[in-house]
CSV table of C-alpha atoms in Angstrom, one decimal:
chain,number,residue,atom,x,y,z
A,1,MET,CA,0.8,32.1,7.6
A,2,PRO,CA,2.1,33.5,4.3
A,3,THR,CA,-0.2,33.5,1.3
A,4,THR,CA,0.5,31.8,-2.0
A,5,SER,CA,-0.7,32.2,-5.6
A,6,SER,CA,-0.7,30.2,-8.8
A,7,SER,CA,2.7,31.6,-9.7
A,8,THR,CA,4.6,30.2,-6.7
A,9,CYS,CA,4.6,26.6,-7.7
A,10,ASP,CA,8.2,26.7,-9.1
A,11,SER,CA,9.7,28.4,-6.1
A,12,ALA,CA,12.7,26.8,-4.5
A,13,ARG,CA,11.0,26.7,-1.2
A,14,THR,CA,9.7,23.2,-0.5
A,15,LEU,CA,7.8,21.5,2.2
A,16,GLU,CA,10.4,21.2,5.0
A,17,PRO,CA,10.5,19.6,8.5
A,18,PRO,CA,9.1,18.9,10.9
A,19,ALA,CA,9.3,15.5,9.3
A,20,GLY,CA,9.4,11.9,10.6
A,21,ARG,CA,11.1,9.0,8.9
A,22,THR,CA,10.1,5.5,9.7
A,23,PRO,CA,11.2,2.2,8.3
A,24,PRO,CA,11.0,1.1,5.6
A,25,GLY,CA,11.3,4.4,3.8
A,26,VAL,CA,8.1,6.0,5.0
A,27,GLU,CA,8.3,9.7,5.7
A,28,ILE,CA,5.6,12.0,7.2
A,29,ARG,CA,5.8,15.8,6.9
A,30,THR,CA,3.5,18.3,8.5
A,31,ASP,CA,3.5,22.0,7.8
A,32,GLU,CA,1.3,24.6,9.3
A,33,GLU,CA,2.5,27.2,6.8
A,34,THR,CA,1.6,27.3,3.1
A,35,PRO,CA,4.2,25.3,1.1
A,36,ALA,CA,5.2,26.5,-2.3
A,37,ARG,CA,5.5,23.0,-3.7
A,38,LEU,CA,5.2,19.4,-2.8
A,39,PRO,CA,8.2,17.2,-2.1
A,40,GLY,CA,9.4,15.6,-5.3
A,41,GLU,CA,12.4,14.3,-7.2
A,42,ALA,CA,12.3,17.2,-9.7
A,43,SER,CA,10.6,20.5,-10.4
A,44,SER,CA,6.8,20.5,-10.4
A,45,HIS,CA,5.2,19.5,-13.7
A,46,PRO,CA,3.2,22.3,-15.1
A,47,ALA,CA,0.8,20.1,-17.0
A,48,HIS,CA,-0.3,18.4,-13.7
A,49,ARG,CA,-1.8,20.9,-11.3
A,50,LEU,CA,-3.8,20.8,-8.1
A,51,LEU,CA,-6.3,23.6,-7.7
A,52,ALA,CA,-8.0,24.8,-4.5
A,53,ARG,CA,-9.9,27.9,-3.5
A,54,GLU,CA,-10.3,27.4,0.3
A,55,SER,CA,-8.0,27.5,3.3
A,56,GLY,CA,-7.7,24.5,5.5
A,57,GLU,CA,-5.7,21.2,5.7
A,58,TYR,CA,-5.0,19.2,2.6
A,59,LEU,CA,-3.4,15.7,2.7
A,60,PHE,CA,-1.0,14.5,0.1
A,61,VAL,CA,0.5,11.0,-0.5
A,62,GLY,CA,3.8,11.1,-2.5
A,63,LEU,CA,4.4,7.7,-4.1
A,64,ARG,CA,7.9,6.6,-4.5
A,65,GLY,CA,7.9,4.2,-7.5
A,66,ARG,CA,10.3,3.2,-10.2
A,67,ALA,CA,9.2,6.0,-12.6
A,68,ARG,CA,11.8,8.3,-14.1
A,69,PRO,CA,11.7,12.0,-14.7
A,70,ASP,CA,11.3,11.4,-18.5
A,71,THR,CA,8.1,9.3,-17.9
A,72,PRO,CA,5.3,10.7,-20.1
A,73,ALA,CA,3.0,13.1,-18.3
A,74,PRO,CA,-0.4,11.8,-17.1
A,75,ALA,CA,-3.1,11.6,-19.7
A,76,PRO,CA,-5.8,14.2,-19.3
A,77,ALA,CA,-8.7,13.3,-17.0
A,78,PRO,CA,-11.8,13.3,-19.2
A,79,ALA,CA,-14.2,14.3,-16.5
A,80,THR,CA,-12.1,17.2,-15.1
A,81,ALA,CA,-14.3,20.3,-14.7
A,82,PRO,CA,-13.2,23.6,-16.1
A,83,VAL,CA,-11.7,25.9,-13.4
A,84,SER,CA,-12.7,29.5,-13.4
A,85,GLY,CA,-9.9,32.1,-13.2
A,86,VAL,CA,-7.3,29.8,-14.8
A,87,ALA,CA,-6.5,31.1,-18.3
A,88,HIS,CA,-4.7,29.2,-21.2
A,89,GLU,CA,-5.0,25.8,-19.6
A,90,PRO,CA,-2.9,23.4,-21.7
A,91,SER,CA,-5.1,20.9,-23.6
A,92,ASP,CA,-3.2,18.0,-22.2
A,93,ALA,CA,-3.3,19.2,-18.6
A,94,LEU,CA,-4.4,17.2,-15.6
A,95,GLY,CA,-6.1,19.7,-13.3
A,96,LEU,CA,-7.6,18.4,-10.2
A,97,ARG,CA,-9.8,20.5,-7.9
A,98,LEU,CA,-9.4,19.8,-4.2
A,99,ALA,CA,-11.2,20.8,-1.1
A,100,PRO,CA,-10.0,20.9,2.6
A,101,GLY,CA,-9.6,17.4,3.9
A,102,ASP,CA,-9.2,15.7,0.5
A,103,VAL,CA,-6.4,13.1,0.2
A,104,CYS,CA,-4.5,13.4,-3.1
A,105,PHE,CA,-2.0,10.8,-4.4
A,106,TYR,CA,0.9,12.0,-6.6
A,107,ASP,CA,4.0,10.6,-8.2
A,108,VAL,CA,7.1,12.1,-6.5
A,109,HIS,CA,9.0,11.9,-9.9
A,110,ARG,CA,6.4,14.2,-11.5
A,111,ALA,CA,5.0,16.1,-8.5
A,112,PRO,CA,2.0,18.3,-9.4
A,113,ALA,CA,2.2,22.1,-9.3
A,114,LEU,CA,0.1,23.9,-6.7
A,115,ASP,CA,-2.6,26.5,-7.7
A,116,PHE,CA,-4.0,27.4,-4.3
A,117,ARG,CA,-5.7,30.7,-3.9
A,118,GLU,CA,-5.8,30.8,-0.1
A,119,PRO,CA,-3.2,29.9,2.6
A,120,PHE,CA,-3.4,26.2,3.6
A,121,ARG,CA,-1.8,23.6,5.8
A,122,ALA,CA,-0.2,20.5,4.3
A,123,THR,CA,0.3,17.0,5.6
A,124,THR,CA,2.3,14.8,3.3
A,125,PHE,CA,3.0,11.1,3.5
A,126,LEU,CA,6.0,9.9,1.4
A,127,VAL,CA,5.5,6.2,0.9
A,128,PRO,CA,7.1,3.5,-1.4
A,129,ALA,CA,4.4,2.6,-3.8
A,130,ASP,CA,5.2,-1.1,-3.3
A,131,LEU,CA,4.2,-0.7,0.4
A,132,LEU,CA,0.7,0.2,-0.7
A,133,GLY,CA,0.6,-2.7,-3.2
A,134,LEU,CA,0.8,-0.4,-6.2
A,135,VAL,CA,2.7,-0.9,-9.4
A,136,ASP,CA,3.7,1.8,-11.9
A,137,SER,CA,0.4,1.5,-13.9
A,138,ASP,CA,-1.5,1.9,-10.6
A,139,ILE,CA,0.4,5.1,-9.9
A,140,ARG,CA,-0.6,6.6,-13.2
A,141,ARG,CA,-4.2,5.9,-12.5
A,142,ILE,CA,-4.5,6.9,-8.9
A,143,VAL,CA,-2.9,10.3,-9.3
A,144,ARG,CA,-6.1,11.2,-11.2
A,145,ALA,CA,-8.5,10.2,-8.3
A,146,PRO,CA,-8.3,12.3,-5.1
A,147,VAL,CA,-10.2,10.8,-2.1
A,148,THR,CA,-12.7,13.5,-1.3
A,149,ARG,CA,-13.3,14.4,2.3
A,150,ALA,CA,-17.1,14.1,1.6
A,151,SER,CA,-16.8,10.4,0.4
A,152,ARG,CA,-17.6,7.5,2.7
A,153,LEU,CA,-14.0,6.5,3.4
A,154,GLY,CA,-12.8,10.1,3.3
A,155,THR,CA,-15.2,11.1,6.0
A,156,LEU,CA,-14.0,8.3,8.2
A,157,LEU,CA,-10.3,8.3,7.4
A,158,SER,CA,-9.2,11.8,6.5
A,159,PRO,CA,-9.3,13.2,10.1
A,160,LEU,CA,-7.7,10.0,11.4
A,161,LEU,CA,-4.8,10.3,8.9
A,162,SER,CA,-4.3,13.9,9.9
A,163,ASP,CA,-4.1,12.9,13.6
A,164,LEU,CA,-1.9,9.9,13.0
A,165,ALA,CA,0.6,12.1,11.0
A,166,ARG,CA,1.0,14.6,13.8
A,167,ALA,CA,1.2,11.9,16.5
A,168,ALA,CA,3.7,9.8,14.5
A,169,ALA,CA,5.9,12.9,13.9
A,170,GLU,CA,5.9,13.8,17.6
A,171,ALA,CA,6.2,10.3,19.2
A,172,ARG,CA,9.5,8.5,19.8
A,173,SER,CA,10.3,5.1,18.4
A,174,PRO,CA,8.8,2.5,18.5
A,175,VAL,CA,5.5,4.2,19.1
A,176,GLY,CA,6.0,6.6,16.2
A,177,ASP,CA,6.9,3.6,14.0
A,178,MET,CA,3.6,1.8,14.9
A,179,LEU,CA,1.6,4.9,14.3
A,180,ALA,CA,3.2,5.3,10.9
A,181,TRP,CA,2.4,1.7,10.0
A,182,ASN,CA,-1.2,2.4,11.0
A,183,ALA,CA,-1.2,5.3,8.6
A,184,VAL,CA,0.2,3.1,5.8
A,185,ASN,CA,-2.6,0.6,6.4
A,186,LEU,CA,-5.2,3.3,6.0
A,187,LEU,CA,-3.5,4.6,2.9
A,188,ALA,CA,-3.4,1.1,1.4
A,189,THR,CA,-7.2,0.9,1.9
A,190,LEU,CA,-7.8,4.2,0.3
A,191,ALA,CA,-5.6,3.3,-2.7
A,192,ALA,CA,-7.4,0.0,-3.2
A,193,GLU,CA,-10.8,1.7,-3.1
A,194,GLN,CA,-9.8,4.3,-5.6
A,195,LEU,CA,-8.4,1.8,-8.0
A,196,GLY,CA,-11.3,-0.6,-7.6
A,197,THR,CA,-9.0,-3.4,-6.7
A,198,ALA,CA,-10.0,-3.9,-3.1
A,199,VAL,CA,-11.0,-7.4,-2.0
A,200,PRO,CA,-14.5,-7.8,-3.4
A,201,GLY,CA,-17.0,-6.1,-1.1
A,202,THR,CA,-14.5,-4.5,1.2
A,203,PRO,CA,-16.3,-2.1,3.5
A,204,GLY,CA,-15.8,1.3,2.0
A,205,THR,CA,-15.8,0.4,-1.7
A,206,PRO,CA,-17.8,2.7,-3.9
A,207,GLY,CA,-21.5,2.2,-3.7
A,208,THR,CA,-24.7,3.9,-2.7
A,209,ARG,CA,-26.2,1.4,-0.4
A,210,ARG,CA,-26.6,2.3,3.2
A,211,PRO,CA,-25.7,-0.3,5.8
A,212,PRO,CA,-28.7,-1.5,7.9
A,213,GLY,CA,-29.3,0.7,10.9
A,214,GLY,CA,-27.1,3.4,9.3
A,215,SER,CA,-27.8,7.0,9.9
A,216,GLY,CA,-26.7,10.3,8.4
A,217,ALA,CA,-25.9,10.9,4.7
A,218,PRO,CA,-26.5,8.2,2.2
A,219,GLY,CA,-23.5,6.0,1.9
A,220,ALA,CA,-22.2,6.8,5.3
A,221,PRO,CA,-20.9,3.8,7.3
A,222,SER,CA,-23.1,2.3,9.9
A,223,PRO,CA,-21.9,3.3,13.4
A,224,VAL,CA,-22.2,-0.3,14.4
A,225,LEU,CA,-20.0,-1.3,11.5
A,226,VAL,CA,-17.4,1.3,12.4
A,227,ARG,CA,-17.3,-0.1,16.0
A,228,VAL,CA,-17.0,-3.6,14.6
A,229,LEU,CA,-14.1,-2.7,12.4
A,230,GLU,CA,-12.3,-1.0,15.3
A,231,TYR,CA,-12.8,-4.1,17.4
A,232,VAL,CA,-11.4,-6.3,14.7
A,233,GLU,CA,-8.3,-4.1,14.5
A,234,LEU,CA,-7.8,-4.3,18.3
A,235,HIS,CA,-8.2,-8.1,18.3
A,236,LEU,CA,-6.6,-9.0,15.0
A,237,THR,CA,-3.8,-11.1,16.6
A,238,GLU,CA,-6.2,-13.4,18.4
A,239,PRO,CA,-6.6,-16.7,16.6
A,240,ASP,CA,-10.2,-17.2,18.0
A,241,LEU,CA,-11.5,-14.0,16.5
A,242,SER,CA,-14.7,-15.1,14.9
A,243,PRO,CA,-18.2,-13.7,14.0
A,244,GLU,CA,-19.6,-15.3,17.2
A,245,VAL,CA,-16.9,-13.5,19.3
A,246,ILE,CA,-17.5,-10.2,17.6
A,247,ALA,CA,-21.3,-10.4,17.7
A,248,ARG,CA,-21.2,-11.2,21.4
A,249,ALA,CA,-18.8,-8.3,22.2
A,250,HIS,CA,-21.3,-5.9,20.5
A,251,HIS,CA,-24.5,-7.4,21.9
A,252,ILE,CA,-25.8,-8.1,18.4
A,253,SER,CA,-26.8,-11.3,16.7
A,254,VAL,CA,-24.4,-13.2,14.4
A,255,ARG,CA,-27.0,-12.9,11.7
A,256,TYR,CA,-27.1,-9.1,12.0
A,257,LEU,CA,-23.3,-9.0,11.9
A,258,HIS,CA,-23.2,-10.9,8.7
A,259,ARG,CA,-25.9,-8.6,7.3
A,260,LEU,CA,-23.8,-5.5,8.0
A,261,PHE,CA,-20.9,-7.0,6.0
A,262,GLN,CA,-23.2,-8.5,3.3
A,263,ASP,CA,-24.7,-5.1,2.6
A,264,GLU,CA,-21.2,-4.0,1.9
A,265,GLY,CA,-20.7,-6.9,-0.4
A,266,THR,CA,-18.2,-8.9,1.7
A,267,THR,CA,-18.1,-11.2,4.7
A,268,VAL,CA,-16.7,-11.0,8.2
A,269,GLY,CA,-14.1,-13.7,7.5
A,270,ARG,CA,-13.0,-12.2,4.3
A,271,TRP,CA,-12.3,-8.8,5.9
A,272,ILE,CA,-10.4,-10.4,8.8
A,273,LEU,CA,-8.3,-12.5,6.4
A,274,ARG,CA,-7.4,-9.4,4.3
A,275,ARG,CA,-6.3,-7.4,7.3
A,276,ARG,CA,-4.2,-10.2,8.7
A,277,LEU,CA,-2.5,-10.7,5.4
A,278,GLU,CA,-1.7,-7.0,5.1
A,279,GLU,CA,-0.1,-7.0,8.6
A,280,CYS,CA,1.9,-10.2,7.8
A,281,ARG,CA,3.2,-8.7,4.6
A,282,ARG,CA,4.4,-5.6,6.4
A,283,ASP,CA,6.0,-7.6,9.2
A,284,LEU,CA,7.8,-9.8,6.7
A,285,LEU,CA,9.2,-6.6,5.2
A,286,ARG,CA,9.9,-5.0,8.5
A,287,TYR,CA,11.8,-7.9,10.1
A,288,GLY,CA,13.2,-9.5,6.9
A,289,ARG,CA,15.4,-12.5,7.9
A,290,GLY,CA,15.8,-11.1,11.4
A,291,SER,CA,14.4,-12.2,14.7
A,292,ARG,CA,11.0,-13.5,13.4
A,293,THR,CA,10.5,-16.5,11.2
A,294,ILE,CA,7.7,-16.7,8.6
A,295,ALA,CA,5.8,-19.1,10.9
A,296,GLY,CA,6.3,-16.7,13.8
A,297,VAL,CA,4.9,-13.8,11.8
A,298,ALA,CA,1.9,-15.9,10.8
A,299,ALA,CA,1.2,-17.0,14.3
A,300,ARG,CA,1.5,-13.4,15.6
A,301,TRP,CA,-1.4,-12.4,13.3
A,302,GLY,CA,-3.7,-15.2,14.1
A,303,PHE,CA,-2.6,-17.9,11.6
A,304,PRO,CA,-2.0,-21.1,13.7
A,305,SER,CA,-1.1,-23.1,10.6
A,306,ALA,CA,2.0,-21.9,8.6
A,307,THR,CA,0.9,-24.1,5.6
A,308,HIS,CA,-2.5,-22.4,5.5
A,309,PHE,CA,-0.9,-19.0,5.8
A,310,SER,CA,1.4,-19.7,2.9
A,311,ARG,CA,-1.4,-20.8,0.7
A,312,VAL,CA,-3.7,-17.8,1.3
A,313,PHE,CA,-0.8,-15.4,1.1
A,314,ARG,CA,0.2,-16.8,-2.4
A,315,SER,CA,-3.5,-16.6,-3.4
A,316,ALA,CA,-3.7,-12.9,-2.4
A,317,TYR,CA,-0.3,-11.6,-3.6
A,318,GLY,CA,0.8,-14.0,-6.3
A,319,MET,CA,4.0,-15.1,-4.4
A,320,SER,CA,4.9,-17.0,-1.3
A,321,PRO,CA,5.7,-15.3,2.0
A,322,ARG,CA,9.4,-16.2,1.5
A,323,GLU,CA,9.4,-14.8,-2.1
A,324,TRP,CA,7.9,-11.5,-0.8
A,325,ARG,CA,10.4,-11.2,2.1
A,326,ASP,CA,13.4,-12.0,-0.1
A,327,THR,CA,12.5,-10.4,-3.3
A,328,ALA,CA,9.8,-7.7,-3.0
A,329,GLY,CA,11.1,-6.6,0.4
A,330,ARG,CA,14.7,-6.2,-0.9
A,331,GLY,CA,13.5,-4.2,-3.9
A,332,LEU,CA,11.6,-1.9,-1.6
A,333,LEU,CA,14.6,-1.2,0.6
A,334,SER,CA,16.9,-0.5,-2.3
A,335,GLY,CA,14.4,2.1,-3.4
A,336,ARG,CA,14.7,4.2,-0.2
A,337,ARG,CA,15.8,7.7,-0.5
């Protein structure tokens, strides 16, 4: 594995295949060798740098939005700690220190320069920002806030994202596509947490409370809660998924199940609704006006009533399912590379 230094960030060598492209416009790249720069629409921006001093795997999420190369550089992060060994740091620089396993979002129109002192492996997700529910102002905020491997969600999702990236790149369609969509779901959750815009009390939002029965470091998710969330993912399409069904499957009381979610500031029903809406939104984008109707998509993800689905969808996203499919979806597809 070749080594790199802080002076290699403007090299012409970029992160190249193996890469996997999945609809709509999601690309996953894995590289076991040290890349000189991250994939982007232009040269790396010298005022925005990522700094690291350890070898290992780092995860990057390149956001494809509507920004242009002449967009002003990100404002400086007030809490950025000084980095030893880096001289003449520009006063307006955004320097973010990373550690192995961290997940860092960046704008592909203003990709950050790399200042890594040791060889490293890179896994990069290139995703339309709209697909994560992000607008341009969100992009400017989230590039300042890497998800650390030591955080609650980072501990849980960083290794999973790494595994999904490799599996999706190696698998054939449609399995690869489904794995990529799972990665997009996880990235959307990470983005929502970092921006503080997650559904109120979503498990994994910042906080210091430990779930009942939890073990390990403070803030770590309860093992029971992790198993419950996995169960919900596997049974999300079932209309009769309910607290009673979930509690019975895990041999716990309904009261204890509600307490697990209450200690995270949300409810079982709110979490299930959020995940179903996310999957419906992606299916509407994926199939467009094709083989599945809006009612069909709703029914597939556990909404027996199309009217109820339309009402909660509009409440969550500010537009009807039809408007999302015909307007937001079309805008996403036109932004593909």
